[in-house]
Structures are given as C-alpha cells and as structure tokens.
Coordinates of N, CA and C and ligand atoms in Angstrom, one line a residue:
X1 N -35.0 -39.6 -3.3 CA -35.2 -38.5 -4.2 C -34.8 -37.2 -3.6
X2 N -35.3 -37.0 -2.3 CA -35.0 -35.7 -1.6 C -33.5 -35.6 -1.4
X3 N -32.9 -36.7 -1.1 CA -31.4 -36.7 -0.9 C -30.7 -36.3 -2.2
X4 N -31.2 -36.8 -3.3 CA -30.6 -36.5 -4.6 C -30.7 -35.0 -4.9
X5 N -31.9 -34.5 -4.6 CA -32.2 -33.1 -4.9 C -31.2 -32.2 -4.1
X6 N -31.1 -32.5 -2.8 CA -30.2 -31.7 -1.9 C -28.8 -31.8 -2.3
X7 N -28.4 -33.0 -2.8 CA -27.0 -33.1 -3.2 C -26.7 -32.3 -4.5
X8 N -27.8 -32.3 -5.3 CA -27.6 -31.5 -6.6 C -27.6 -30.0 -6.3
X9 N -28.4 -29.6 -5.4 CA -28.4 -28.2 -5.0 C -27.1 -27.8 -4.4
X10 N -26.6 -28.7 -3.6 CA -25.2 -28.4 -3.0 C -24.2 -28.2 -4.0
X11 N -24.2 -29.2 -5.0 CA -23.2 -29.2 -6.1 C -23.3 -27.9 -6.9
X12 N -24.6 -27.4 -7.2 CA -24.8 -26.2 -8.0 C -24.2 -25.0 -7.2
X13 N -24.6 -25.0 -5.9 CA -24.1 -23.8 -5.1 C -22.6 -23.8 -5.0
X14 N -22.0 -25.0 -4.8 CA -20.5 -25.0 -4.6 C -19.9 -24.6 -5.9
X15 N -20.4 -25.0 -7.1 CA -19.8 -24.6 -8.4 C -19.9 -23.1 -8.6
X16 N -21.1 -22.6 -8.1 CA -21.3 -21.1 -8.3 C -20.3 -20.3 -7.5
X17 N -20.0 -20.8 -6.2 CA -19.1 -20.1 -5.4 C -17.7 -20.2 -6.0
X18 N -17.3 -21.4 -6.5 CA -16.0 -21.7 -7.0 C -15.8 -20.7 -8.2
X19 N -16.8 -20.6 -9.1 CA -16.8 -19.8 -10.3 C -16.6 -18.3 -9.9
X20 N -17.3 -17.9 -8.9 CA -17.2 -16.5 -8.4 C -15.8 -16.2 -7.9
X21 N -15.2 -17.2 -7.2 CA -13.9 -17.1 -6.7 C -12.9 -16.9 -7.8
X22 N -13.0 -17.8 -8.8 CA -12.0 -17.8 -9.9 C -12.1 -16.5 -10.6
X23 N -13.4 -16.0 -10.8 CA -13.6 -14.8 -11.6 C -13.0 -13.6 -10.8
X24 N -13.2 -13.6 -9.5 CA -12.7 -12.5 -8.7 C -11.2 -12.3 -8.7
X25 N -10.5 -13.4 -9.0 CA -9.0 -13.3 -9.0 C -8.5 -12.3 -10.0
X26 N -9.2 -12.3 -11.1 CA -8.6 -11.4 -12.2 C -9.6 -10.4 -12.7
X27 N -10.6 -10.1 -11.9 CA -11.6 -9.2 -12.5 C -11.5 -7.7 -12.1
X28 N -10.5 -7.4 -11.3 CA -10.2 -6.0 -11.0 C -11.1 -5.4 -10.0
X29 N -11.9 -6.2 -9.2 CA -12.6 -5.6 -8.1 C -11.7 -5.6 -6.9
X30 N -11.6 -4.5 -6.2 CA -10.7 -4.5 -5.0 C -11.3 -3.6 -4.0
X31 N -10.8 -3.6 -2.7 CA -11.3 -2.8 -1.7 C -10.4 -1.6 -1.3
X32 N -9.1 -1.9 -1.3 CA -8.1 -0.9 -0.9 C -6.8 -1.2 -1.5
X33 N -5.8 -0.3 -1.3 CA -4.4 -0.5 -1.9 C -3.4 -0.9 -0.8
X34 N -2.5 -1.7 -1.0 CA -1.3 -1.9 -0.2 C -0.2 -1.3 -1.0
X35 N 0.5 -0.3 -0.3 CA 1.7 0.3 -0.9 C 2.9 -0.4 -0.2
X36 N 3.6 -1.2 -0.9 CA 4.6 -2.0 -0.3 C 6.0 -1.5 -0.6
X37 N 6.7 -1.2 0.5 CA 8.1 -0.8 0.3 C 9.0 -1.9 0.9
X38 N 10.2 -2.0 0.3 CA 11.1 -3.1 0.7 C 12.5 -2.6 1.1
X39 N 13.1 -3.4 2.0 CA 14.5 -3.1 2.4 C 15.4 -3.9 1.5
X40 N 16.1 -3.3 0.6 CA 16.9 -4.0 -0.4 C 17.9 -5.0 0.2
X41 N 18.6 -4.7 1.2 CA 19.5 -5.7 1.8 C 18.9 -7.1 2.1
X42 N 17.6 -7.0 2.6 CA 16.9 -8.2 2.9 C 16.6 -9.0 1.6
X43 N 16.2 -8.3 0.6 CA 16.0 -9.0 -0.7 C 17.2 -9.8 -1.1
X44 N 18.3 -9.1 -1.0 CA 19.6 -9.7 -1.5 C 20.1 -10.8 -0.6
X45 N 19.7 -10.7 0.7 CA 20.1 -11.7 1.7 C 19.4 -13.0 1.5
X46 N 18.0 -12.9 1.4 CA 17.2 -14.1 1.5 C 16.2 -14.4 0.4
X47 N 16.0 -13.4 -0.4 CA 14.8 -13.5 -1.2 C 15.0 -14.3 -2.5
X48 N 16.2 -14.3 -3.0 CA 16.3 -14.7 -4.5 C 17.2 -15.8 -4.7
X49 N 17.1 -16.4 -5.9 CA 17.9 -17.5 -6.3 C 19.3 -17.0 -6.7
X50 N 19.4 -15.9 -7.5 CA 20.7 -15.4 -7.9 C 21.1 -14.3 -7.0
X51 N 22.4 -14.1 -6.9 CA 22.9 -12.9 -6.1 C 22.4 -11.6 -6.8
X52 N 22.2 -10.6 -6.0 CA 21.8 -9.3 -6.5 C 22.8 -8.7 -7.4
X53 N 22.4 -8.0 -8.5 CA 23.4 -7.6 -9.5 C 24.3 -6.5 -8.8
X54 N 23.7 -5.7 -7.9 CA 24.5 -4.7 -7.2 C 25.1 -5.3 -6.0
X55 N 26.4 -5.3 -5.9 CA 27.0 -6.0 -4.7 C 26.8 -5.2 -3.4
X56 N 26.5 -3.9 -3.5 CA 26.1 -3.2 -2.2 C 24.7 -2.7 -2.4
X57 N 23.7 -3.4 -1.9 CA 22.3 -3.0 -2.0 C 22.1 -1.6 -1.5
X58 N 21.1 -0.9 -2.1 CA 20.7 0.4 -1.6 C 20.3 0.3 -0.1
X59 N 20.6 1.4 0.6 CA 20.4 1.4 2.1 C 19.2 2.3 2.4
X60 N 18.2 2.2 1.6 CA 16.9 2.9 1.9 C 15.7 2.1 1.4
X61 N 14.6 2.3 2.0 CA 13.4 1.6 1.5 C 13.0 2.0 0.1
X62 N 12.7 1.1 -0.7 CA 12.3 1.3 -2.1 C 11.0 0.7 -2.3
X63 N 10.3 1.1 -3.4 CA 9.0 0.6 -3.7 C 9.1 -0.9 -4.2
X64 N 8.2 -1.7 -3.7 CA 8.0 -3.0 -4.3 C 6.8 -3.0 -5.2
X65 N 5.7 -2.4 -4.7 CA 4.5 -2.3 -5.6 C 3.4 -1.6 -4.9
X66 N 2.4 -1.3 -5.7 CA 1.1 -0.7 -5.3 C 0.1 -1.8 -5.7
X67 N -0.5 -2.4 -4.7 CA -1.3 -3.6 -4.9 C -2.8 -3.4 -4.5
X68 N -3.7 -3.3 -5.5 CA -5.1 -3.3 -5.2 C -5.4 -4.6 -4.5
X69 N -6.1 -4.6 -3.4 CA -6.3 -5.8 -2.6 C -7.7 -5.9 -2.1
X70 N -8.1 -7.2 -1.7 CA -9.4 -7.4 -1.1 C -9.3 -7.7 0.3
X71 N -10.2 -7.2 1.1 CA -10.2 -7.6 2.6 C -10.3 -9.1 2.8
X72 N -11.1 -9.7 2.0 CA -11.3 -11.2 2.2 C -10.0 -12.0 1.9
X73 N -9.3 -11.5 0.9 CA -8.0 -12.1 0.5 C -7.1 -11.1 -0.1
X74 N -6.1 -10.6 0.7 CA -5.3 -9.5 0.2 C -4.4 -9.8 -1.0
X75 N -4.3 -11.1 -1.4 CA -3.4 -11.4 -2.5 C -4.2 -11.4 -3.8
X76 N -5.5 -11.1 -3.8 CA -6.2 -10.9 -5.1 C -6.8 -9.5 -5.0
X77 N -7.2 -8.9 -6.2 CA -7.0 -9.5 -7.5 C -5.6 -9.5 -8.1
X78 N -5.4 -10.2 -9.1 CA -4.1 -10.0 -9.8 C -4.2 -10.4 -11.3
X79 N -3.3 -10.0 -12.1 CA -3.2 -10.3 -13.5 C -4.6 -10.1 -14.2
X80 N -5.1 -8.9 -14.1 CA -6.4 -8.6 -14.6 C -6.3 -8.3 -16.1
X81 N -7.5 -8.1 -16.7 CA -7.6 -8.0 -18.2 C -7.3 -6.6 -18.8
X82 N -6.9 -5.7 -17.9 CA -6.6 -4.3 -18.4 C -5.4 -4.3 -19.3
X83 N -5.1 -3.1 -20.0 CA -4.0 -3.0 -20.9 C -2.7 -3.3 -20.3
X84 N -1.8 -4.0 -21.0 CA -0.5 -4.4 -20.5 C 0.4 -3.2 -20.5
X85 N 1.6 -3.3 -19.8 CA 2.5 -2.2 -19.7 C 2.9 -1.6 -21.0
X86 N 2.9 -0.2 -21.0 CA 3.5 0.5 -22.2 C 4.6 1.3 -21.8
X87 N 5.7 1.3 -22.6 CA 6.9 2.1 -22.1 C 6.7 3.6 -22.5
X88 N 5.7 4.2 -21.9 CA 5.4 5.6 -22.3 C 5.6 6.6 -21.1
X89 N 6.4 6.2 -20.1 CA 6.6 7.1 -19.0 C 7.4 8.3 -19.4
X90 N 7.1 9.4 -18.9 CA 7.9 10.6 -19.2 C 9.3 10.5 -18.7
X91 N 10.3 11.1 -19.3 CA 11.7 11.1 -18.8 C 11.8 11.5 -17.3
X92 N 10.9 12.5 -17.0 CA 11.0 13.0 -15.6 C 10.5 11.9 -14.6
X93 N 9.4 11.3 -15.0 CA 8.8 10.2 -14.1 C 9.8 9.0 -14.0
X94 N 10.4 8.7 -15.2 CA 11.3 7.6 -15.2 C 12.5 7.8 -14.3
X95 N 13.0 9.0 -14.3 CA 14.2 9.3 -13.4 C 13.7 9.3 -11.9
X96 N 12.5 9.7 -11.6 CA 12.0 9.6 -10.3 C 11.9 8.2 -9.8
X97 N 11.3 7.4 -10.7 CA 11.1 5.9 -10.4 C 12.4 5.2 -10.3
X98 N 13.4 5.6 -11.0 CA 14.7 4.9 -10.9 C 15.3 5.1 -9.5
X99 N 14.9 6.2 -8.8 CA 15.3 6.3 -7.4 C 14.3 5.6 -6.4
X100 N 13.0 5.8 -6.7 CA 12.1 5.3 -5.7 C 11.7 3.8 -5.9
X101 N 11.8 3.4 -7.2 CA 11.3 2.0 -7.5 C 12.3 1.2 -8.4
X102 N 13.5 1.1 -7.9 CA 14.5 0.4 -8.7 C 14.3 -1.1 -8.6
X103 N 14.8 -1.8 -9.6 CA 14.8 -3.3 -9.5 C 16.1 -3.6 -8.7
X104 N 15.9 -3.9 -7.4 CA 17.1 -4.1 -6.5 C 17.7 -5.5 -6.6
X105 N 17.0 -6.3 -7.4 CA 17.5 -7.7 -7.5 C 18.4 -7.8 -8.8
X106 N 17.8 -7.6 -10.0 CA 18.6 -7.8 -11.2 C 18.9 -6.5 -12.0
X107 N 18.5 -5.4 -11.5 CA 18.9 -4.1 -12.1 C 18.1 -3.8 -13.3
X108 N 17.1 -4.5 -13.7 CA 16.3 -4.2 -14.9 C 15.0 -3.5 -14.5
X109 N 15.1 -2.2 -14.3 CA 14.0 -1.4 -13.7 C 12.7 -1.5 -14.6
X110 N 12.9 -1.3 -15.9 CA 11.7 -1.3 -16.7 C 10.9 -2.7 -16.7
X111 N 11.7 -3.8 -16.6 CA 11.1 -5.1 -16.6 C 10.3 -5.3 -15.2
X112 N 10.9 -4.7 -14.2 CA 10.3 -4.8 -12.8 C 9.0 -4.0 -12.9
X113 N 9.0 -2.8 -13.4 CA 7.8 -2.0 -13.4 C 6.7 -2.7 -14.3
X114 N 7.2 -3.2 -15.4 CA 6.2 -3.9 -16.3 C 5.6 -5.1 -15.6
X115 N 6.4 -5.8 -14.8 CA 5.8 -7.0 -14.1 C 4.8 -6.6 -13.0
X116 N 5.1 -5.5 -12.3 CA 4.2 -5.0 -11.3 C 2.9 -4.4 -11.9
X117 N 3.1 -3.7 -13.0 CA 1.9 -3.1 -13.6 C 1.0 -4.3 -14.1
X118 N 1.6 -5.2 -14.8 CA 0.8 -6.3 -15.4 C 0.1 -7.1 -14.4
X119 N 0.8 -7.4 -13.3 CA 0.2 -8.2 -12.2 C -0.8 -7.5 -11.3
X120 N -0.4 -6.2 -11.0 CA -1.3 -5.5 -10.0 C -2.0 -4.3 -10.6
X121 N -1.2 -3.5 -11.4 CA -1.8 -2.2 -11.9 C -3.0 -2.4 -12.8
X122 N -3.0 -3.5 -13.5 CA -4.1 -3.8 -14.4 C -5.4 -4.0 -13.7
X123 N -5.3 -4.3 -12.4 CA -6.5 -4.6 -11.6 C -7.2 -3.3 -11.0
X124 N -6.4 -2.2 -11.1 CA -7.0 -0.9 -10.6 C -7.0 0.1 -11.7
X125 N -7.0 -0.3 -12.9 CA -6.8 0.6 -14.1 C -8.0 1.5 -14.2
X126 N -9.2 1.1 -13.6 CA -10.4 2.0 -13.7 C -10.2 3.2 -12.7
X127 N -9.3 3.1 -11.8 CA -9.0 4.2 -10.8 C -7.8 4.9 -11.2
X128 N -6.7 4.2 -11.5 CA -5.4 4.8 -11.9 C -4.9 4.3 -13.2
X129 N -4.8 5.1 -14.2 CA -4.3 4.6 -15.4 C -2.7 4.4 -15.2
X130 N -2.0 3.9 -16.2 CA -0.6 3.5 -16.0 C 0.2 4.7 -15.5
X131 N 0.0 5.9 -16.1 CA 0.8 7.0 -15.7 C 0.4 7.4 -14.3
X132 N -0.9 7.5 -14.0 CA -1.3 7.9 -12.6 C -0.8 6.8 -11.6
X133 N -0.8 5.6 -12.0 CA -0.4 4.5 -11.1 C 1.1 4.7 -10.6
X134 N 2.0 5.0 -11.6 CA 3.4 5.2 -11.3 C 3.6 6.5 -10.6
X135 N 2.9 7.5 -11.1 CA 3.1 8.9 -10.5 C 2.6 8.9 -9.0
X136 N 1.5 8.3 -8.8 CA 0.9 8.2 -7.4 C 1.8 7.4 -6.5
X137 N 2.4 6.3 -7.0 CA 3.3 5.5 -6.2 C 4.5 6.3 -5.8
X138 N 5.1 7.0 -6.7 CA 6.3 7.9 -6.4 C 5.9 8.9 -5.4
X139 N 4.7 9.5 -5.5 CA 4.3 10.5 -4.5 C 4.1 9.9 -3.1
X140 N 3.6 8.7 -3.1 CA 3.4 8.0 -1.8 C 4.8 7.8 -1.2
X141 N 5.7 7.4 -2.0 CA 7.1 7.1 -1.5 C 7.7 8.4 -0.9
X142 N 7.5 9.5 -1.6 CA 8.1 10.8 -1.2 C 7.4 11.3 0.0
X143 N 6.1 11.0 0.2 CA 5.3 11.6 1.3 C 5.8 11.1 2.7
X144 N 6.2 9.8 2.8 CA 6.6 9.3 4.0 C 7.9 8.6 3.8
X145 N 9.0 9.2 4.4 CA 10.3 8.6 4.2 C 10.5 7.6 5.3
X146 N 10.3 6.3 5.0 CA 10.3 5.3 6.1 C 11.7 5.2 6.7
X147 N 12.7 5.3 5.8 CA 14.1 5.1 6.3 C 14.3 6.2 7.4
X148 N 13.9 7.4 7.1 CA 14.1 8.5 8.0 C 13.3 8.4 9.3
X149 N 12.0 8.0 9.1 CA 11.2 7.8 10.3 C 11.8 6.8 11.2
X150 N 12.3 5.7 10.7 CA 12.9 4.7 11.6 C 14.2 5.3 12.2
X151 N 15.0 6.0 11.4 CA 16.2 6.5 11.9 C 16.0 7.5 13.0
X152 N 15.0 8.3 12.9 CA 14.6 9.3 14.0 C 14.2 8.6 15.2
X153 N 13.8 7.3 15.1 CA 13.5 6.6 16.3 C 14.6 5.6 16.7
X154 N 15.8 5.9 16.2 CA 17.0 5.1 16.4 C 16.9 3.7 16.0
X155 N 16.1 3.5 15.0 CA 16.0 2.1 14.4 C 16.8 2.2 13.1
X156 N 18.1 1.7 13.1 CA 19.0 1.8 12.0 C 19.6 0.4 11.9
X157 N 20.0 0.1 10.6 CA 20.6 -1.3 10.5 C 21.7 -1.5 11.5
X158 N 21.7 -2.7 12.0 CA 22.7 -3.1 13.1 C 22.9 -4.6 13.0
X159 N 24.2 -5.0 13.2 CA 24.5 -6.4 13.0 C 24.0 -7.3 14.1
X160 N 23.7 -6.8 15.3 CA 23.3 -7.7 16.3 C 22.0 -7.3 17.0
X161 N 21.7 -6.0 17.0 CA 20.5 -5.5 17.7 C 19.2 -6.1 17.1
X162 N 18.2 -6.3 17.9 CA 16.9 -6.7 17.3 C 15.8 -5.9 17.9
X163 N 14.6 -5.9 17.3 CA 13.5 -5.1 17.7 C 12.2 -5.9 17.8
X164 N 11.3 -5.4 18.6 CA 10.0 -6.1 18.6 C 9.1 -5.5 17.5
X165 N 8.1 -6.2 17.0 CA 7.2 -5.7 15.9 C 6.7 -4.3 16.3
X166 N 6.3 -4.2 17.5 CA 5.7 -2.9 18.0 C 6.7 -1.8 18.0
X167 N 8.0 -2.1 18.2 CA 9.0 -1.0 18.3 C 9.1 -0.4 16.9
X168 N 8.9 -1.2 15.8 CA 9.1 -0.7 14.5 C 7.8 0.0 14.0
X169 N 6.7 -0.6 14.4 CA 5.4 0.0 13.9 C 5.2 1.3 14.6
X170 N 5.5 1.5 15.8 CA 5.1 2.6 16.6 C 5.6 4.0 16.0
X171 N 6.9 4.2 15.6 CA 7.2 5.5 15.0 C 6.6 5.7 13.7
X172 N 6.3 4.7 12.9 CA 5.6 4.9 11.6 C 4.2 5.3 11.8
X173 N 3.6 4.7 12.8 CA 2.2 5.0 13.2 C 2.1 6.4 13.7
X174 N 3.1 6.8 14.4 CA 3.1 8.2 15.0 C 3.1 9.2 13.8
X175 N 3.9 9.0 12.8 CA 4.0 10.0 11.7 C 2.8 9.9 10.8
X176 N 2.4 8.7 10.4 CA 1.4 8.5 9.4 C 0.0 8.6 10.0
X177 N -0.1 8.4 11.3 CA -1.4 8.4 12.0 C -2.3 7.2 11.6
X178 N -1.7 6.2 11.0 CA -2.4 5.0 10.7 C -1.5 3.8 11.0
X179 N -2.0 2.6 11.0 CA -1.3 1.4 11.4 C -0.7 0.8 10.1
X180 N 0.6 0.6 10.0 CA 1.2 0.0 8.9 C 1.3 -1.6 9.2
X181 N 1.8 -2.3 8.2 CA 1.9 -3.7 8.3 C 3.4 -4.0 8.0
X182 N 4.0 -4.9 8.8 CA 5.4 -5.3 8.5 C 5.4 -6.7 7.9
X183 N 6.3 -6.9 7.0 CA 6.5 -8.2 6.5 C 8.0 -8.6 6.7
X184 N 8.2 -9.8 7.1 CA 9.6 -10.3 7.4 C 9.9 -11.5 6.6
X185 N 11.2 -11.7 6.5 CA 11.7 -12.9 5.8 C 12.5 -13.7 6.8
X186 N 12.3 -15.0 6.8 CA 13.0 -15.8 7.8 C 14.5 -15.9 7.4
X187 N 15.3 -16.0 8.4 CA 16.8 -16.1 8.2 C 17.1 -17.5 7.9
X188 N 17.5 -17.8 6.6 CA 17.8 -19.2 6.2 C 18.9 -19.9 7.1
X189 N 19.7 -19.0 7.6 CA 20.9 -19.6 8.4 C 20.5 -19.9 9.8
X190 N 19.4 -19.4 10.3 CA 19.0 -19.6 11.7 C 17.6 -19.9 11.9
X191 N 17.2 -21.0 12.5 CA 15.8 -21.2 12.7 C 15.2 -20.2 13.6
X192 N 13.9 -19.9 13.5 CA 13.2 -19.0 14.3 C 13.9 -17.6 14.5
X193 N 14.3 -17.1 13.3 CA 14.9 -15.8 13.3 C 14.5 -15.1 12.0
X194 N 14.2 -13.8 12.2 CA 13.6 -13.1 11.0 C 14.2 -11.7 10.8
X195 N 14.2 -11.3 9.5 CA 14.7 -10.0 9.1 C 13.5 -9.2 8.7
X196 N 13.6 -7.9 9.0 CA 12.6 -6.9 8.5 C 12.7 -6.9 6.9
X197 N 11.7 -7.1 6.2 CA 11.7 -7.0 4.7 C 10.9 -5.9 4.2
X198 N 9.6 -5.8 4.5 CA 8.8 -4.8 3.9 C 7.9 -4.1 4.9
X199 N 7.6 -2.8 4.5 CA 6.7 -2.0 5.3 C 5.5 -1.7 4.4
X200 N 4.3 -2.0 4.8 CA 3.2 -1.7 4.0 C 2.3 -0.6 4.6
X201 N 2.0 0.4 3.7 CA 1.1 1.4 4.1 C -0.2 1.1 3.3
X202 N -1.4 1.3 3.9 CA -2.6 1.0 3.2 C -3.4 2.3 2.9
X203 N -4.0 2.3 1.7 CA -4.7 3.5 1.2 C -6.1 3.0 0.8
X204 N -7.1 3.9 0.9 CA -8.4 3.6 0.5 C -8.5 3.4 -1.0
X205 N -9.7 3.1 -1.4 CA -10.0 2.7 -2.8 C -9.4 3.6 -3.9
X206 N -9.4 4.9 -3.6 CA -8.9 5.9 -4.6 C -7.4 6.2 -4.5
X207 N -6.8 5.6 -3.5 CA -5.3 5.7 -3.3 C -5.0 7.1 -2.9
X208 N -5.9 7.8 -2.2 CA -5.6 9.2 -1.8 C -5.4 9.3 -0.3
X209 N -6.2 8.6 0.5 CA -6.1 8.7 2.0 C -5.6 7.4 2.6
X210 N -4.7 7.6 3.5 CA -4.2 6.5 4.3 C -5.2 5.9 5.1
X211 N -5.2 4.5 5.3 CA -6.1 3.9 6.2 C -5.3 2.9 7.0
X212 N -5.9 2.3 8.1 CA -5.1 1.3 8.9 C -5.0 0.0 8.0
X213 N -3.9 -0.6 8.1 CA -3.8 -2.0 7.5 C -4.3 -3.0 8.5
X214 N -4.9 -4.1 8.0 CA -5.3 -5.2 8.8 C -4.0 -6.0 9.1
X215 N -3.8 -6.4 10.3 CA -2.6 -7.3 10.5 C -2.9 -8.6 9.9
X216 N -2.1 -9.0 9.0 CA -2.1 -10.4 8.4 C -0.7 -11.0 8.7
X217 N -0.6 -12.3 8.5 CA 0.7 -12.9 8.8 C 1.7 -12.3 8.0
X218 N 2.7 -11.6 8.5 CA 3.7 -11.0 7.8 C 5.1 -11.2 8.5
X219 N 5.0 -11.3 9.8 CA 6.2 -11.6 10.6 C 5.8 -12.6 11.6
X220 N 6.7 -13.4 12.1 CA 6.3 -14.3 13.2 C 6.0 -13.5 14.4
X221 N 5.0 -13.9 15.1 CA 4.6 -13.3 16.4 C 5.7 -13.7 17.4
X222 N 6.0 -12.8 18.3 CA 6.9 -13.1 19.4 C 8.3 -13.5 19.0
X223 N 8.7 -13.2 17.8 CA 10.1 -13.4 17.4 C 10.7 -12.1 17.1
X224 N 11.8 -11.7 17.7 CA 12.4 -10.4 17.5 C 12.9 -10.3 16.1
X225 N 12.9 -9.0 15.6 CA 13.2 -8.7 14.2 C 14.6 -8.1 14.0
X226 N 15.3 -8.7 13.1 CA 16.6 -8.1 12.8 C 16.5 -7.1 11.6
X227 N 17.2 -6.1 11.7 CA 17.2 -5.0 10.6 C 18.7 -4.8 10.3
X228 N 19.1 -5.4 9.2 CA 20.5 -5.3 8.8 C 20.8 -4.9 7.4
Ligands
LIG1 P1 4.6 -9.5 -6.6 O1 4.6 -10.3 -7.9 O2 3.7 -10.1 -5.6 O3 4.4 -8.1 -6.8 O4 6.0 -9.7 -6.0 C1 6.6 -10.9 -5.9 C2 7.8 -10.9 -6.8 O5 8.4 -9.7 -7.0 C3 8.8 -11.9 -6.3 O6 9.0 -12.8 -7.3 C4 9.9 -11.1 -6.0 O7 11.1 -11.8 -6.2 C5 9.8 -9.9 -6.9 N1 10.6 -8.7 -6.5 C6 10.5 -8.0 -5.4 N2 11.4 -7.0 -5.5 C7 12.0 -7.1 -6.7 C8 13.0 -6.3 -7.3 O8 13.5 -5.3 -6.8 N3 13.4 -6.8 -8.6 C9 12.8 -7.8 -9.2 N4 13.2 -8.2 -10.4 N5 11.8 -8.6 -8.6 C10 11.5 -8.2 -7.4

C-alpha cells in the first residue's frame, strides 16, 4: 500500500513538472535577452539548403534576432500567445531594418522579421511591443558595430588565418564592458573545423542594460575559428 502511495505521489509530481515545463515554453516568462548578430557569409556557406539569393553576401554583421531567454534553458520561451506580426512599421524604421536586419538567405526581409517576431517577440510583448522590439533591436545594432570592433583588433575575414575563441571575445568585451557569446558553424567540408557565425550580446529583462552572457555551447572548445 505504502509502495502504491509513493508511486502515485511520484507520478503526480512528475506530471506537474512536465506540465510546468510545457507551459513555460510558450508563456512569455523570460529572464534576459540575447541579441544575436550573424555573419552573412557563414549563413550562405553552411547554414541553408538553398544557395543565398544574393551571390555576394553582405560583409558586415547583421541582426538575426532579439530573443527573450531563460537562464535554465536559453532556447525558451518561444512562439508565445501574443499578437502576431503586423506590417505596420514606419517607412523610416523599415529602411533602417533593411540595413541592420536583412534576410541574408532568401532576400524576403518582411517574412524574416515576421518569423522572428512571431517566434521570439511575442514572448516579450509585455516589455516591448512590436514597434519597440524592432526599434530597440536597430538601436542595439547601431550602438556596437561588431564588424568595426573586430576590424580595429585586426580580426578581418581571411581565407587561411584562424583565431582562438578568446581572441574574438576580448576586443568585444573591451568595448562593451560585458562578455559576449560566440556561436560557430562546423565546416561541412572539414571535420573538426569551424566558422564564426554569430555574436551574441546579452541584455537584462528590460533590454536596456548590457549584461554578461553565460557561456553555453556555441563553438567547439579548443578548435580554432575561421572568419571568412
Ligand atoms: P530562430 O528561429 O531560432 O530565430 O532562428 C533559426 C532560423 O532562422 C533558422 O531556420 C535559420 O535558417 C533562420 N535564419 C537565420 N538567418 C536568416 C536570414 O537571414 N534569413 C532567413 N530567411 N532565415 C534566417
């Protein structure tokens, strides 16, 4: 009898935890923001099934997204119940975003923005409405020019040179006074070889102040990084 009781209690507890986990995926509670910028040539080299629509990818870091994230699991929340994307961006903001947040894969900027808003923006709608979400993202992109920061540290695209993770993090950290996160893509043509793909800056709950990012698996440890 006691055995049956404890099994039942365990089952109830496990179901409650599972239910909480499922609910937290899409309920819009989050701890901080990841502001993710990408290096378009890496997208076009390794990321996608179809070739990029632009044969010469942009040579500067562009926005991938602004992602409300949880410390316990940075990939959630997502696809929350907030209002879906509306095409009501002002002409001025649209033209800013076409520079800072282009669709570097298929060239359909509005569809890319809609996808990012619906998957991520809906989860922080209580903090940033759609207009504020895109406006703030563009401001973040303008405040720290990652391409220029790296260039000033002599980190520029090169066909053979490689860098250590810390070589790339260090100049960004110096300028932003916080620790960024790097994400890499493995080179499909060479085992144990990786390209720099994304630079993540982290912001606190209100998306106003930079904070240190927690290092999560984004690049292989101890494998030099190609930037091409
Ligand atoms: P997430 O959904 O986590 O924001 O981003 C992952 C998806 O965004 C991936 O499917 C990736 O291919 C896509 N993605 C990243 N950059 C671009 C881009 O510039 N254009 C398009 N269309 N998709 C992108």
